[in-house]
PDB file of N, CA, C and O in Angstrom:
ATOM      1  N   UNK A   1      22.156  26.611  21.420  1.00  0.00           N
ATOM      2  CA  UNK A   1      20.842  26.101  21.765  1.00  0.00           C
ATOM      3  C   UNK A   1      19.945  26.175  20.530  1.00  0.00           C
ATOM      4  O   UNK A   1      19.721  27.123  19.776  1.00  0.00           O
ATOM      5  N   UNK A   2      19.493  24.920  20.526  1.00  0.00           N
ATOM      6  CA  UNK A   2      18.428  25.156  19.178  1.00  0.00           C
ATOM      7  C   UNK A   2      17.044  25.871  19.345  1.00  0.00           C
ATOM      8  O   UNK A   2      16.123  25.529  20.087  1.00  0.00           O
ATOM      9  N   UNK A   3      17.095  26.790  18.610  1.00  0.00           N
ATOM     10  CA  UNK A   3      15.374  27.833  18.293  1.00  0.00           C
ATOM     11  C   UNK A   3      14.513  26.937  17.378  1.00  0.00           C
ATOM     12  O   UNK A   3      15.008  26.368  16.405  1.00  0.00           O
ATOM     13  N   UNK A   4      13.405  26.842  17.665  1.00  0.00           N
ATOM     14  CA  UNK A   4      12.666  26.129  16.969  1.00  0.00           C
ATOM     15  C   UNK A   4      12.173  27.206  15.899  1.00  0.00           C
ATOM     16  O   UNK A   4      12.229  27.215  14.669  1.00  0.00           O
ATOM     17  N   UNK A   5      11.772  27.926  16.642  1.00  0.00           N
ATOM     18  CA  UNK A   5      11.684  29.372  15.550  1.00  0.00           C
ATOM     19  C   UNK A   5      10.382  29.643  15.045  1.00  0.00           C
ATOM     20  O   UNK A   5       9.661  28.686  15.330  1.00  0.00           O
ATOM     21  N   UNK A   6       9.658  30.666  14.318  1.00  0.00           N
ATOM     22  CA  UNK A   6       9.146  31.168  14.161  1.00  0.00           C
ATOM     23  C   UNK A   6       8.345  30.526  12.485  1.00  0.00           C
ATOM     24  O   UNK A   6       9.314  30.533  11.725  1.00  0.00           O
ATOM     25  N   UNK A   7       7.380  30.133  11.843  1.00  0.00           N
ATOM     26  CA  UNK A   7       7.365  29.987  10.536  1.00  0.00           C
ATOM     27  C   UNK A   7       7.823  30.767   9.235  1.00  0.00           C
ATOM     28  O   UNK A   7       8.303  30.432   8.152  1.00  0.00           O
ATOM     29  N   UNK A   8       7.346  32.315  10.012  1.00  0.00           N
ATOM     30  CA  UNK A   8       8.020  32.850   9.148  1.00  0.00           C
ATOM     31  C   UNK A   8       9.731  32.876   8.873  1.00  0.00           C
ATOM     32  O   UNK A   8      10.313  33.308   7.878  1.00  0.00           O
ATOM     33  N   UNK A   9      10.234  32.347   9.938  1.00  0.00           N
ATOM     34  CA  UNK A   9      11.885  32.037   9.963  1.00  0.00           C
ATOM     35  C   UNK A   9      11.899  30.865   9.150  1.00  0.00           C
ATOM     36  O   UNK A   9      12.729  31.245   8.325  1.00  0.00           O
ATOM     37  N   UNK A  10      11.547  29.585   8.741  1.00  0.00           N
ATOM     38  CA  UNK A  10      11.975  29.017   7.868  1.00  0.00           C
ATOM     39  C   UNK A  10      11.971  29.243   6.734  1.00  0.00           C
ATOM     40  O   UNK A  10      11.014  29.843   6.246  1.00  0.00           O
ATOM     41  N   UNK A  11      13.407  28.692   5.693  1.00  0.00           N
ATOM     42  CA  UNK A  11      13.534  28.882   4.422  1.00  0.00           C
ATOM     43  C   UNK A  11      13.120  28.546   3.967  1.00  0.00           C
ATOM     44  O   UNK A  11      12.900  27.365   4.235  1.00  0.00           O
ATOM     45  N   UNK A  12      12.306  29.281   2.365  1.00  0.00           N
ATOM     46  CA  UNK A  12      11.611  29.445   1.670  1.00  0.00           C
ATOM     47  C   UNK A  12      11.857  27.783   0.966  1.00  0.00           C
ATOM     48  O   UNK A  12      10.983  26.964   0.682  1.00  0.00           O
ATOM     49  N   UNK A  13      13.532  27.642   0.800  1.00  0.00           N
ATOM     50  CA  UNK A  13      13.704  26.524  -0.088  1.00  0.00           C
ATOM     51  C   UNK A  13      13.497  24.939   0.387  1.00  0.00           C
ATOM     52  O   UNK A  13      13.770  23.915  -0.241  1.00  0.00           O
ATOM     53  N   UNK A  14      12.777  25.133   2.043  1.00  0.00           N
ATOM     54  CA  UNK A  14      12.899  24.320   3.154  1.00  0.00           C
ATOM     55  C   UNK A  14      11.223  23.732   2.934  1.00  0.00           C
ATOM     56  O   UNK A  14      10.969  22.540   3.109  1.00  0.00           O
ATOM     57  N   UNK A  15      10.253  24.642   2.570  1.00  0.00           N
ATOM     58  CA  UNK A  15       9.174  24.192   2.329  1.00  0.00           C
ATOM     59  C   UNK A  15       8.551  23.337   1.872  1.00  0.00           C
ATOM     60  O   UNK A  15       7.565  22.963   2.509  1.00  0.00           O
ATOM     61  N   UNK A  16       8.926  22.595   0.400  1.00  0.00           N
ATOM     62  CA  UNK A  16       8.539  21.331  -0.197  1.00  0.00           C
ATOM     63  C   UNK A  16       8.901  20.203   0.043  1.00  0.00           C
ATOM     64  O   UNK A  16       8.286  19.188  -0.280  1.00  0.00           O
ATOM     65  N   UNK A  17      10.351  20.269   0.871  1.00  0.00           N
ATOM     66  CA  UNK A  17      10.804  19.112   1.429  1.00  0.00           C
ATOM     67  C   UNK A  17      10.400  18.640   3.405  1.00  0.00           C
ATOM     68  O   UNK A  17      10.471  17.624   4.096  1.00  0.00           O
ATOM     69  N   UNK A  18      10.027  19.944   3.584  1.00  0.00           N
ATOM     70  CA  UNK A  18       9.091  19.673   4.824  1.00  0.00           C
ATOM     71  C   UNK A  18       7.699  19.434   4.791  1.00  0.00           C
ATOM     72  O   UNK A  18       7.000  19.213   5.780  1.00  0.00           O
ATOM     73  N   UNK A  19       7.273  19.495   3.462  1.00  0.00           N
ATOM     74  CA  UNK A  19       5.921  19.309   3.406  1.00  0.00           C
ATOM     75  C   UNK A  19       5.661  17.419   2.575  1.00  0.00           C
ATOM     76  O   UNK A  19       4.659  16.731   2.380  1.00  0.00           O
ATOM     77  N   UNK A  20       7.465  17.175   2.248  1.00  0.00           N
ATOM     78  CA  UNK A  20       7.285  15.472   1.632  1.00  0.00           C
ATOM     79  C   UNK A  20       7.132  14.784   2.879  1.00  0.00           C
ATOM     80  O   UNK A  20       6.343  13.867   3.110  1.00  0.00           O
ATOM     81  N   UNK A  21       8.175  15.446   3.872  1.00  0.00           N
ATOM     82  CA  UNK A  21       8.532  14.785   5.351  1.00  0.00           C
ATOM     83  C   UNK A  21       7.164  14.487   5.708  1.00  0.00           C
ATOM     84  O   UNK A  21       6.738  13.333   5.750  1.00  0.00           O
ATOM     85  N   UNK A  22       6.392  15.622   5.993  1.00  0.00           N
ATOM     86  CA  UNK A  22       4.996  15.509   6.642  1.00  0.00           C
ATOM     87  C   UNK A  22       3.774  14.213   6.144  1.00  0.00           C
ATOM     88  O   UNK A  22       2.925  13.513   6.695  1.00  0.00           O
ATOM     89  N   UNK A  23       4.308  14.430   4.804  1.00  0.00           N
ATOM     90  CA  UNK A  23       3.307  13.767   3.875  1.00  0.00           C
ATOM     91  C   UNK A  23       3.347  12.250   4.197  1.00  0.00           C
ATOM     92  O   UNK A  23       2.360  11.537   4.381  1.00  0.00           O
ATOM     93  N   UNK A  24       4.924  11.794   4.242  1.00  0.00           N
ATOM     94  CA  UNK A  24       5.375  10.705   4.154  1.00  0.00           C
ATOM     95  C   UNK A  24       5.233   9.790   6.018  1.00  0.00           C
ATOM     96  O   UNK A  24       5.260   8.604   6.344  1.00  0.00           O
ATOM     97  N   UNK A  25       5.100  10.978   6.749  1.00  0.00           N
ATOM     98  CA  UNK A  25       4.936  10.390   7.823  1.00  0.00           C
ATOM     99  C   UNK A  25       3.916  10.716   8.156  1.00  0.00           C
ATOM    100  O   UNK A  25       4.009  10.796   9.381  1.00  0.00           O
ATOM    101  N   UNK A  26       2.946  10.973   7.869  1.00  0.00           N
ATOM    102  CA  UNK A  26       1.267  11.124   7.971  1.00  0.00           C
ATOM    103  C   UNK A  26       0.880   9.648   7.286  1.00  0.00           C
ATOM    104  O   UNK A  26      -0.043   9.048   7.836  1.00  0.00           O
ATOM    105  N   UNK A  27       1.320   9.207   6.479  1.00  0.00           N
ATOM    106  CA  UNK A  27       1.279   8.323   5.412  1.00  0.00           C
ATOM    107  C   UNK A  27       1.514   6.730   6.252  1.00  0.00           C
ATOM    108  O   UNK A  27       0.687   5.905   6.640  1.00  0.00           O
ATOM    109  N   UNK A  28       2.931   6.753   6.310  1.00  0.00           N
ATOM    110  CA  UNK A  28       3.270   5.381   7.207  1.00  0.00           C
ATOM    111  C   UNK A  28       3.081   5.332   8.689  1.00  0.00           C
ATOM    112  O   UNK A  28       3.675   4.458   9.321  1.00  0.00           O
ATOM    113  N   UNK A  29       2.404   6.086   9.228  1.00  0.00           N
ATOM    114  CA  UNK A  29       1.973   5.996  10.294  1.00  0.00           C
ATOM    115  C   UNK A  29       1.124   4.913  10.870  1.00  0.00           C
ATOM    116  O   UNK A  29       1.305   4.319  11.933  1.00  0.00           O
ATOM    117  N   UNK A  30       0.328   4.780  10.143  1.00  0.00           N
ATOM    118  CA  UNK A  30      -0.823   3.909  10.238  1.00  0.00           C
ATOM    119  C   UNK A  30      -0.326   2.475  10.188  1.00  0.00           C
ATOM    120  O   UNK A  30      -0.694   1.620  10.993  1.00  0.00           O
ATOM    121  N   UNK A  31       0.579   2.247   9.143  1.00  0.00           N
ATOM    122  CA  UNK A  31       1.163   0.542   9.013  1.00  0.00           C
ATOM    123  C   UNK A  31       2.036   0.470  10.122  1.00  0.00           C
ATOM    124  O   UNK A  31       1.960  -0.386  11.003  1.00  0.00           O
ATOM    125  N   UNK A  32       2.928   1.447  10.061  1.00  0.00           N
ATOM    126  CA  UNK A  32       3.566   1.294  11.593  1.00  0.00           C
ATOM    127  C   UNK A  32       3.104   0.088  12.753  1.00  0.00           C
ATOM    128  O   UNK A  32       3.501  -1.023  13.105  1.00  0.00           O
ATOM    129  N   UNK A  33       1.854   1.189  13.154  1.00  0.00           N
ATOM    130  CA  UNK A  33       1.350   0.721  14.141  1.00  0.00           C
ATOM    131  C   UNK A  33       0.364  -0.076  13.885  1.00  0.00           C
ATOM    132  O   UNK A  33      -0.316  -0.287  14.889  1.00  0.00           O
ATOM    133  N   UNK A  34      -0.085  -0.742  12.708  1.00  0.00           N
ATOM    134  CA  UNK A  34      -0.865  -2.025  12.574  1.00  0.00           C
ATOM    135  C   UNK A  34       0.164  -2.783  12.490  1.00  0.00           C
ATOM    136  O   UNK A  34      -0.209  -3.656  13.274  1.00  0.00           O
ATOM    137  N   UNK A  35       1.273  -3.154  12.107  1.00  0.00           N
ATOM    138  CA  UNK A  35       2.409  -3.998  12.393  1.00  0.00           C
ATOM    139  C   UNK A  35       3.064  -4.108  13.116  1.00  0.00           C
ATOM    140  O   UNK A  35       4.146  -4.664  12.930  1.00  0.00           O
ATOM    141  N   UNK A  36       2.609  -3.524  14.487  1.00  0.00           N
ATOM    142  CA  UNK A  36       3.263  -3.798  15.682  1.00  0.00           C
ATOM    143  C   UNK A  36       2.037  -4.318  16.624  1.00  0.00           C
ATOM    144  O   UNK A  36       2.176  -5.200  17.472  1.00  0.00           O
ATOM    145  N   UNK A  37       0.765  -3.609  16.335  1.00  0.00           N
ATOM    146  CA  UNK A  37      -0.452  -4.850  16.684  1.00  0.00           C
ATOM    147  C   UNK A  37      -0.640  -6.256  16.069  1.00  0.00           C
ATOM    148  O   UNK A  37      -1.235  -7.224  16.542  1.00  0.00           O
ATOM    149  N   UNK A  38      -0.145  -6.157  15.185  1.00  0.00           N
ATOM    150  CA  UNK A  38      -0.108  -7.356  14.448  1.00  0.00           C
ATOM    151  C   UNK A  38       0.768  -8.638  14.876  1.00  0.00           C
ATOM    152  O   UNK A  38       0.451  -9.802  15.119  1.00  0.00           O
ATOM    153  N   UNK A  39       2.159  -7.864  14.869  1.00  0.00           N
ATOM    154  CA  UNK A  39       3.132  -8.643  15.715  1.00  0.00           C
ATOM    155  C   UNK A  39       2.783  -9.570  17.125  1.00  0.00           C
ATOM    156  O   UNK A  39       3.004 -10.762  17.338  1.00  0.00           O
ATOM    157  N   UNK A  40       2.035  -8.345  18.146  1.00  0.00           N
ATOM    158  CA  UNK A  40       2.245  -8.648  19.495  1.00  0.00           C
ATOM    159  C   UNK A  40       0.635 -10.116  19.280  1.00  0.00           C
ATOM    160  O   UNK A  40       0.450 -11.106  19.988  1.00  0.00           O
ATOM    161  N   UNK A  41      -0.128  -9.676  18.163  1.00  0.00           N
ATOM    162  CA  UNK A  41      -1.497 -10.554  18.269  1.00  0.00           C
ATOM    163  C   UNK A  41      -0.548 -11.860  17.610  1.00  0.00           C
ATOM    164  O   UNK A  41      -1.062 -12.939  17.904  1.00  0.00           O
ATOM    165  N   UNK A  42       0.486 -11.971  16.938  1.00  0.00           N
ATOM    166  CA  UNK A  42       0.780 -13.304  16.555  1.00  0.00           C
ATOM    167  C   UNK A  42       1.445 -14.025  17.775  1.00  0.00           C
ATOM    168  O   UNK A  42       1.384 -15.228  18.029  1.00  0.00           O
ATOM    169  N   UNK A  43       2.118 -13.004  18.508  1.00  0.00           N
ATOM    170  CA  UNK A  43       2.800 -13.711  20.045  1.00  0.00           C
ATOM    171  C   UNK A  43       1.739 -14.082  20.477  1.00  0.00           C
ATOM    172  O   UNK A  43       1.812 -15.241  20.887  1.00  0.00           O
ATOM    173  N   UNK A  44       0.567 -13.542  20.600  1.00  0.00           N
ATOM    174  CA  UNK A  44      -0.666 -14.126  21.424  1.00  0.00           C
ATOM    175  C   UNK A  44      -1.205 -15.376  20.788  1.00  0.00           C
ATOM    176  O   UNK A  44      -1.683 -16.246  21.516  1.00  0.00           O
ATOM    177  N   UNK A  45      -1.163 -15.538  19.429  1.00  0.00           N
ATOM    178  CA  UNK A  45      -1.807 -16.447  18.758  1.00  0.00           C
ATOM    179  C   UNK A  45      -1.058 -17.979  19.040  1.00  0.00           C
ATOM    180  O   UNK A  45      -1.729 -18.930  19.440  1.00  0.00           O
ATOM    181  N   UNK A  46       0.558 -18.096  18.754  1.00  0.00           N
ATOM    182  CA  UNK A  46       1.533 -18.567  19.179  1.00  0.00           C
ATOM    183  C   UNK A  46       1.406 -19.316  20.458  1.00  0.00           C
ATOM    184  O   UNK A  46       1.119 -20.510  20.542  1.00  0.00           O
ATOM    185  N   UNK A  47       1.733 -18.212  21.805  1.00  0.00           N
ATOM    186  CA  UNK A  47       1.438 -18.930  23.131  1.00  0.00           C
ATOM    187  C   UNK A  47       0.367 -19.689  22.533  1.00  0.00           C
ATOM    188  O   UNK A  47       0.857 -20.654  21.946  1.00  0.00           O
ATOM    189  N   UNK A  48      -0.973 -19.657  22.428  1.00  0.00           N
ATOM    190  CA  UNK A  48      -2.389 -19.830  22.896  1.00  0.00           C
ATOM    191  C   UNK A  48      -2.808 -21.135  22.378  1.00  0.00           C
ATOM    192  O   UNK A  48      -3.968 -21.533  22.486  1.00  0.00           O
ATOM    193  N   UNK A  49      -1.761 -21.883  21.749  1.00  0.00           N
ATOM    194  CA  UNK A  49      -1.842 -23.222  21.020  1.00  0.00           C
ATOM    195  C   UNK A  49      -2.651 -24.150  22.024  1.00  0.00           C
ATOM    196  O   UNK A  49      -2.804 -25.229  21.451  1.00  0.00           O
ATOM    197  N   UNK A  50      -3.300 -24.182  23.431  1.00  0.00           N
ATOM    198  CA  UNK A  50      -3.632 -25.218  23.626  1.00  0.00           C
ATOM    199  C   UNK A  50      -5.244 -24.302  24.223  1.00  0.00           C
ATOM    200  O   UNK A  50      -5.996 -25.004  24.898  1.00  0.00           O
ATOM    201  N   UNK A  51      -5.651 -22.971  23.988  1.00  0.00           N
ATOM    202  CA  UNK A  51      -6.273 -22.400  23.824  1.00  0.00           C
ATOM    203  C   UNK A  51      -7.036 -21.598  22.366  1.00  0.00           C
ATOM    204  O   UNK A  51      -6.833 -20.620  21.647  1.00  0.00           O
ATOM    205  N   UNK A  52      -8.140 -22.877  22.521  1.00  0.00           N
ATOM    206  CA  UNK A  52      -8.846 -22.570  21.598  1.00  0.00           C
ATOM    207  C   UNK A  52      -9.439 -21.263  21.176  1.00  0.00           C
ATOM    208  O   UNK A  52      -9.126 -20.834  20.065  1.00  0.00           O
ATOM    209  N   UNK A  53     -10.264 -20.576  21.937  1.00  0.00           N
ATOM    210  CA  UNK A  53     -10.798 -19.292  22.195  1.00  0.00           C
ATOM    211  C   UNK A  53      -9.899 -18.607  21.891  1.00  0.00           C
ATOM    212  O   UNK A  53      -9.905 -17.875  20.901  1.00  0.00           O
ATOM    213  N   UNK A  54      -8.654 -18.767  22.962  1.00  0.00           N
ATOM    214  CA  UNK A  54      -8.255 -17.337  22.310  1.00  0.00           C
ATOM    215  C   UNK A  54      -7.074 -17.589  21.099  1.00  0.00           C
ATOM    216  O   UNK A  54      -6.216 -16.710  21.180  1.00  0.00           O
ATOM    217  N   UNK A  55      -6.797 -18.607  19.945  1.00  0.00           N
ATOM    218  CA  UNK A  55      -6.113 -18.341  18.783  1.00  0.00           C
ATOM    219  C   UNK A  55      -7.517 -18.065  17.974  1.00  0.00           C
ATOM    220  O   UNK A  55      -7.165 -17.751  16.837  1.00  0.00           O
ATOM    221  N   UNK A  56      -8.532 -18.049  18.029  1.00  0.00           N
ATOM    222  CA  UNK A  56      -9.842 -17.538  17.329  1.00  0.00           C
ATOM    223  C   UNK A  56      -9.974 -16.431  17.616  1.00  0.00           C
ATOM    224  O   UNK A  56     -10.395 -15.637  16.775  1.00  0.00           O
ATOM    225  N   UNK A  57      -9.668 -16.049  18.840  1.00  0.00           N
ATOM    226  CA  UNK A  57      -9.834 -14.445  18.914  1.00  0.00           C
ATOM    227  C   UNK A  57      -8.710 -13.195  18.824  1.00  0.00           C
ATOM    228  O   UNK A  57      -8.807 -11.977  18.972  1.00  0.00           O
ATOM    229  N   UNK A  58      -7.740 -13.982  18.549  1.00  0.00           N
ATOM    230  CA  UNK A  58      -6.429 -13.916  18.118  1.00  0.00           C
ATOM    231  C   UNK A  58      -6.614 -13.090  17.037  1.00  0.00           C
ATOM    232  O   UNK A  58      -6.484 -11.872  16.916  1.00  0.00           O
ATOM    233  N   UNK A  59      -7.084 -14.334  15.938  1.00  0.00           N
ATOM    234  CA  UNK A  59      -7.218 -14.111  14.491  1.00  0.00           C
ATOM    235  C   UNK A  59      -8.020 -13.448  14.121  1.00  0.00           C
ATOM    236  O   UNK A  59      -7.940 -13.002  12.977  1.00  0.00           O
ATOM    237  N   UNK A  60      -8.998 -13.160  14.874  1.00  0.00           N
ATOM    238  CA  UNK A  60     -10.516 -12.208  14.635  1.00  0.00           C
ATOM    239  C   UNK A  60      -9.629 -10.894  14.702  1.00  0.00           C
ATOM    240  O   UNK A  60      -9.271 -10.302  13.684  1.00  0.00           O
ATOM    241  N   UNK A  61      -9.247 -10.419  16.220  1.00  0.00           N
ATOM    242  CA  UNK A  61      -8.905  -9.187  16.515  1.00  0.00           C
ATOM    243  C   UNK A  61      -7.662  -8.805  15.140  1.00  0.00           C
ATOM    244  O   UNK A  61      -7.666  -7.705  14.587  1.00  0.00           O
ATOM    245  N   UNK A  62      -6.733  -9.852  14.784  1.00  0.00           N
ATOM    246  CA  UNK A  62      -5.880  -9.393  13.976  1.00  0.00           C
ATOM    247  C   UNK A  62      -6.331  -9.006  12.871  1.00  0.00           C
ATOM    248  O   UNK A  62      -5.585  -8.168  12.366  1.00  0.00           O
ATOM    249  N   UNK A  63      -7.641  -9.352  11.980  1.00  0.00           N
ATOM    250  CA  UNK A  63      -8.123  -9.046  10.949  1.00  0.00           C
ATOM    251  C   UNK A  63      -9.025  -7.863  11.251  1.00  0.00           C
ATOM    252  O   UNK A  63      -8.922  -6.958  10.423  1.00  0.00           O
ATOM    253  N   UNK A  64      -9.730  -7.691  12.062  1.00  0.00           N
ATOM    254  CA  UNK A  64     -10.382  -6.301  12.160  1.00  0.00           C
ATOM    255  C   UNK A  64      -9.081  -5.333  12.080  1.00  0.00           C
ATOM    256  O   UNK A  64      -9.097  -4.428  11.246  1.00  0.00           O
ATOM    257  N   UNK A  65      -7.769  -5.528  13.066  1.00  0.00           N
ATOM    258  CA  UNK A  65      -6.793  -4.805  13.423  1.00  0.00           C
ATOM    259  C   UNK A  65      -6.425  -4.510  11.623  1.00  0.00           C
ATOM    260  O   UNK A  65      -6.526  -3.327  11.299  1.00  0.00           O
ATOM    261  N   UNK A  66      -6.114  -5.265  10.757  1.00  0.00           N
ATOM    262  CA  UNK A  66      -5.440  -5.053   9.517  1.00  0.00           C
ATOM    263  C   UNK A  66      -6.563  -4.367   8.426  1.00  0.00           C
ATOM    264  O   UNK A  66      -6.390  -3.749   7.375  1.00  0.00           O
ATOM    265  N   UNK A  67      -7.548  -4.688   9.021  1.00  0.00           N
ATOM    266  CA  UNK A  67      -8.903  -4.143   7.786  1.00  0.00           C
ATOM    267  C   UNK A  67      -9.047  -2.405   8.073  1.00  0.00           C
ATOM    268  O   UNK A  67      -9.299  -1.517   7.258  1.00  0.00           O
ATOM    269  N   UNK A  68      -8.814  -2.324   9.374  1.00  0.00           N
ATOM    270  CA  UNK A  68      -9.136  -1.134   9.516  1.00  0.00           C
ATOM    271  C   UNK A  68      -7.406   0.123   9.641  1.00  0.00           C
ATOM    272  O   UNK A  68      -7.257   1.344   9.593  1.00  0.00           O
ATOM    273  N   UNK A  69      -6.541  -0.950   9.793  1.00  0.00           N
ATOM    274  CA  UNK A  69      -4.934  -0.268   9.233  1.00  0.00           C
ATOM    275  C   UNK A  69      -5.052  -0.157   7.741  1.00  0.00           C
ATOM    276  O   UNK A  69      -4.400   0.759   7.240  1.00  0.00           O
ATOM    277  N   UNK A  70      -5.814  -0.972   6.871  1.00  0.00           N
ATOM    278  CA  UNK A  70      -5.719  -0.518   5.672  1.00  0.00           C
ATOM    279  C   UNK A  70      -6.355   0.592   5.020  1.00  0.00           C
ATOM    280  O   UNK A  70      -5.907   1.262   4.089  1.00  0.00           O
ATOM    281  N   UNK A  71      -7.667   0.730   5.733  1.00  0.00           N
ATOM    282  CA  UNK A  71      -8.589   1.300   5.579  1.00  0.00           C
ATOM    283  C   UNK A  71      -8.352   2.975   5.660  1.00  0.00           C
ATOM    284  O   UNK A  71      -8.511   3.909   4.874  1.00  0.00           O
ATOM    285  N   UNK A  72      -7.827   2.808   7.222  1.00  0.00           N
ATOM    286  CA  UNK A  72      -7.150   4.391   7.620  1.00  0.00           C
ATOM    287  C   UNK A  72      -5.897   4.714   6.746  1.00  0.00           C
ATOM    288  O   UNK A  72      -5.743   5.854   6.308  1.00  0.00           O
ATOM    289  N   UNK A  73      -5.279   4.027   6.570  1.00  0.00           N
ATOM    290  CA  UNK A  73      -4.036   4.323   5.390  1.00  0.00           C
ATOM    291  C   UNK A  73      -4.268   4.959   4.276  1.00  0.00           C
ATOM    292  O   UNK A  73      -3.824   6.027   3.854  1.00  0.00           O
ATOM    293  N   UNK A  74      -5.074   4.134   3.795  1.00  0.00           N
ATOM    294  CA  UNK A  74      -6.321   4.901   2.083  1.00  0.00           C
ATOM    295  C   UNK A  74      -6.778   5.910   2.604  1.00  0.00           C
ATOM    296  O   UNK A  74      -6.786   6.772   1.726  1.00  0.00           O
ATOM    297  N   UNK A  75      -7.404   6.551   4.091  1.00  0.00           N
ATOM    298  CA  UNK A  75      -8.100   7.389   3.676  1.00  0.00           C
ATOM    299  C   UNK A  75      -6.860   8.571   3.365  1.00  0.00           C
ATOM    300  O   UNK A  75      -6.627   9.173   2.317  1.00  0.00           O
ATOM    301  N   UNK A  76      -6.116   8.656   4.805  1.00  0.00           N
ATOM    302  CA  UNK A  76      -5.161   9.184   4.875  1.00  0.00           C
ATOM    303  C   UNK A  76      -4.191   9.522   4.037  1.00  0.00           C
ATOM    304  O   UNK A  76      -3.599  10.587   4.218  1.00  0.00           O
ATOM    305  N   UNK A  77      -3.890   8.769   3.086  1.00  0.00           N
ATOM    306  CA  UNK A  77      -2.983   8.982   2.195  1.00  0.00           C
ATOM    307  C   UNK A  77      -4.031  10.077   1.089  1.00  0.00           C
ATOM    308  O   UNK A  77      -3.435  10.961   0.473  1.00  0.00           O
ATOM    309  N   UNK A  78      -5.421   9.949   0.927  1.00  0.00           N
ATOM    310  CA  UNK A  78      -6.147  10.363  -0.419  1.00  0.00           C
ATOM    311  C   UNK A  78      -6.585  11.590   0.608  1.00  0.00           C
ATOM    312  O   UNK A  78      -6.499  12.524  -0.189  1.00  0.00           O
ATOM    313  N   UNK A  79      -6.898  12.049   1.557  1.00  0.00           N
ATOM    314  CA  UNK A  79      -6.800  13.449   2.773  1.00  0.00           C
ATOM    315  C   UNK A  79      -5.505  14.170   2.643  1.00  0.00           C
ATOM    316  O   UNK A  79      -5.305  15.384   2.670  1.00  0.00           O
ATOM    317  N   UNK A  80      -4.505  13.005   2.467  1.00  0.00           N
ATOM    318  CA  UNK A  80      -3.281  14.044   2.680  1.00  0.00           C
ATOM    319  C   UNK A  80      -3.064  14.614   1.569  1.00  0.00           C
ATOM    320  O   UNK A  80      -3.064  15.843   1.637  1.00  0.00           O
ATOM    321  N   UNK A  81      -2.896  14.212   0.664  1.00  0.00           N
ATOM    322  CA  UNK A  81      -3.006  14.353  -0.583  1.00  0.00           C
ATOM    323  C   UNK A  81      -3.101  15.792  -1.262  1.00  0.00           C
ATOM    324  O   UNK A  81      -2.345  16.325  -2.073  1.00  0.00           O
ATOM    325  N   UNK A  82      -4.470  16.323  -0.569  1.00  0.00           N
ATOM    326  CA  UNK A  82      -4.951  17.422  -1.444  1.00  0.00           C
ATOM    327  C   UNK A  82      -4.256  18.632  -0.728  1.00  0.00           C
ATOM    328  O   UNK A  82      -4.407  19.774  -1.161  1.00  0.00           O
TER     329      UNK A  82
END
């Protein structure tokens, strides 16, 4: 059965490479999931060809969606950082 264990139980030599892991997925987190909002807003954009409104609001929501995935990425990456 696996122990998750204690901090002080992990190895010493285990530390810098659990702390890239962390880094690296603190990091791509954010695009992740703006590229899977992104995705599902182009299926929406797609259908909506005989709907005006919503391929405009399509494209609106997808650009706030990417301005602010970029945005949180930068901060996140320059937070994680230190």
């Amino acid at each position: 059965m696996w122990d998750w264990g204690h901090p002080t139980q992990i190895k010493p030599e285990w530390f810098t490479p659990l702390k890239q892991c962390t880094y690296a997925f603190t990091v791509l987190y954010n695009p992740a999931i703006m590229a899977t909002k992104t995705a599902i807003l182009i299926l929406y954009y797609r259908i909506a060809a005989a709907h005006l409104f919503l391929r405009y609001d399509s494209l609106f929501t997808m650009a706030v969606i990417n301005i602010a995935g970029i945005v949180f990425t930068l901060s996140t990456s320059s937070s994680a950082a230190r």
